[in-house]
């Protein structure tokens, strides 16, 4: 898959088939993160891959899903992610680590898309519990979690009109409003 095609087709996916994801494919996603741009090349990030069924079940309890969907919604048991990548920071004093996380996680979700996987970046998470579940030492901070699995939902972009809130239609298709290209480009001068 071409990079631009992966960027265009990738959407956050929150419902998954239960077919396991091959560990080598997940490692490939982390390898893409490893090679992402890094401020001063300090490379402050590490990754905990979680595929064990019991650990996945514990991790699932620490995550919050699709806050705009009301009433409160979570994936059903048979729709849960089958793997996770927990993004860790070993130096939160690094003033640019959050930018590094952005580049690294984008590389992960685009690689996942290229491999035919769905993904969702999650930051609305219970970090202390995750630290405990994955036995992460205090030298490393939990930044975010990326849910992975084979896609069991369709999500599509639509032009943003009056609200940024994504929504589900009667066929359970997720609609994600994005600002129109013409509304965000300024050529030569702002106005
Ligand atoms: C930093 C960040 C944190 C996010 N946290 C969550 C989260 O906790 N739960 C969730 O369901 N989605 C989360 N998302 C996914 C966003 O809701 C999603 O990217 C947004 O609605 C746009 O949809 P798209 O990814 O399909 O373009 C997060 C995305 C980002 C970039």
mmCIF file of N, CA and C and ligand atoms in Angstrom, residues 10-12 14 64-67 120-125 155 166 176 178, ligand 1:
data_model
loop_
_atom_site.group_PDB
_atom_site.id
_atom_site.type_symbol
_atom_site.label_atom_id
_atom_site.label_comp_id
_atom_site.label_asym_id
_atom_site.label_seq_id
_atom_site.Cartn_x
_atom_site.Cartn_y
_atom_site.Cartn_z
ATOM 1 N N UNK A 10 -6.861 5.017 6.510
ATOM 2 C CA UNK A 10 -6.848 4.743 7.946
ATOM 3 C C UNK A 10 -7.938 5.524 8.688
ATOM 4 N N UNK A 11 -8.675 4.825 9.515
ATOM 5 C CA UNK A 11 -9.597 5.469 10.454
ATOM 6 C C UNK A 11 -9.424 4.772 11.797
ATOM 7 N N UNK A 12 -9.783 5.430 12.862
ATOM 8 C CA UNK A 12 -9.785 4.751 14.153
ATOM 9 C C UNK A 12 -10.851 3.664 14.127
ATOM 10 N N UNK A 14 -12.705 0.566 16.352
ATOM 11 C CA UNK A 14 -12.932 0.197 17.761
ATOM 12 C C UNK A 14 -13.680 -1.115 17.920
ATOM 13 N N UNK A 64 -11.023 3.795 27.742
ATOM 14 C CA UNK A 64 -12.328 4.435 27.495
ATOM 15 C C UNK A 64 -12.482 4.634 25.996
ATOM 16 N N UNK A 65 -13.664 4.376 25.514
ATOM 17 C CA UNK A 65 -13.886 4.301 24.069
ATOM 18 C C UNK A 65 -14.858 5.367 23.580
ATOM 19 N N UNK A 66 -14.507 5.989 22.467
ATOM 20 C CA UNK A 66 -15.434 6.804 21.665
ATOM 21 C C UNK A 66 -16.334 7.692 22.527
ATOM 22 N N UNK A 67 -15.724 8.649 23.200
ATOM 23 C CA UNK A 67 -16.459 9.463 24.170
ATOM 24 C C UNK A 67 -17.643 10.215 23.553
ATOM 25 N N UNK A 120 -6.612 1.835 16.982
ATOM 26 C CA UNK A 120 -7.131 3.041 17.629
ATOM 27 C C UNK A 120 -6.130 3.493 18.686
ATOM 28 N N UNK A 121 -5.719 4.743 18.594
ATOM 29 C CA UNK A 121 -4.851 5.344 19.613
ATOM 30 C C UNK A 121 -5.739 5.726 20.791
ATOM 31 N N UNK A 122 -5.330 5.367 22.002
ATOM 32 C CA UNK A 122 -6.129 5.708 23.191
ATOM 33 C C UNK A 122 -5.269 6.438 24.219
ATOM 34 N N UNK A 123 -5.755 7.605 24.632
ATOM 35 C CA UNK A 123 -5.083 8.354 25.713
ATOM 36 C C UNK A 123 -5.970 8.502 26.937
ATOM 37 N N UNK A 124 -7.264 8.223 26.766
ATOM 38 C CA UNK A 124 -8.180 8.274 27.908
ATOM 39 C C UNK A 124 -8.099 6.912 28.602
ATOM 40 N N UNK A 125 -7.024 6.750 29.385
ATOM 41 C CA UNK A 125 -6.652 5.434 29.916
ATOM 42 C C UNK A 125 -6.248 5.572 31.379
ATOM 43 N N UNK A 155 -15.631 2.833 9.081
ATOM 44 C CA UNK A 155 -15.632 4.231 9.499
ATOM 45 C C UNK A 155 -15.334 5.074 8.278
ATOM 46 N N UNK A 166 -17.908 12.651 16.020
ATOM 47 C CA UNK A 166 -18.205 11.502 15.159
ATOM 48 C C UNK A 166 -19.506 10.871 15.645
ATOM 49 N N UNK A 176 -16.946 10.292 10.540
ATOM 50 C CA UNK A 176 -15.965 11.143 11.220
ATOM 51 C C UNK A 176 -15.850 12.474 10.471
ATOM 52 N N UNK A 178 -14.362 15.775 9.214
ATOM 53 C CA UNK A 178 -13.022 16.385 9.105
ATOM 54 C C UNK A 178 -13.174 17.733 8.416
HETATM 55 C C1 LIG B 1 -3.939 11.666 21.160
HETATM 56 C C2 LIG B 1 -5.196 10.872 20.844
HETATM 57 C C3 LIG B 1 -5.918 10.296 21.874
HETATM 58 C C4 LIG B 1 -7.059 9.518 21.597
HETATM 59 N N1 LIG B 1 -7.709 8.885 22.629
HETATM 60 C C5 LIG B 1 -8.781 8.112 22.350
HETATM 61 C C6 LIG B 1 -9.421 7.387 23.392
HETATM 62 O O1 LIG B 1 -9.010 7.424 24.559
HETATM 63 N N2 LIG B 1 -10.490 6.626 23.075
HETATM 64 C C7 LIG B 1 -10.947 6.506 21.780
HETATM 65 O O2 LIG B 1 -11.919 5.774 21.548
HETATM 66 N N3 LIG B 1 -10.355 7.171 20.765
HETATM 67 C C8 LIG B 1 -9.288 7.967 21.011
HETATM 68 N N4 LIG B 1 -8.633 8.627 19.995
HETATM 69 C C9 LIG B 1 -9.117 8.480 18.604
HETATM 70 C C10 LIG B 1 -9.821 9.767 18.130
HETATM 71 O O3 LIG B 1 -11.131 9.796 18.669
HETATM 72 C C11 LIG B 1 -9.866 9.753 16.594
HETATM 73 O O4 LIG B 1 -8.546 9.845 16.092
HETATM 74 C C12 LIG B 1 -10.697 10.921 16.037
HETATM 75 O O5 LIG B 1 -12.059 10.765 16.379
HETATM 76 C C13 LIG B 1 -10.587 11.025 14.513
HETATM 77 O O6 LIG B 1 -10.960 9.812 13.910
HETATM 78 P P1 LIG B 1 -9.964 9.052 12.919
HETATM 79 O O7 LIG B 1 -8.793 8.556 13.740
HETATM 80 O O8 LIG B 1 -10.772 7.916 12.336
HETATM 81 O O9 LIG B 1 -9.515 10.046 11.878
HETATM 82 C C14 LIG B 1 -7.503 9.376 20.248
HETATM 83 C C15 LIG B 1 -6.752 9.955 19.216
HETATM 84 C C16 LIG B 1 -5.611 10.686 19.503
HETATM 85 C C17 LIG B 1 -4.805 11.283 18.362
#
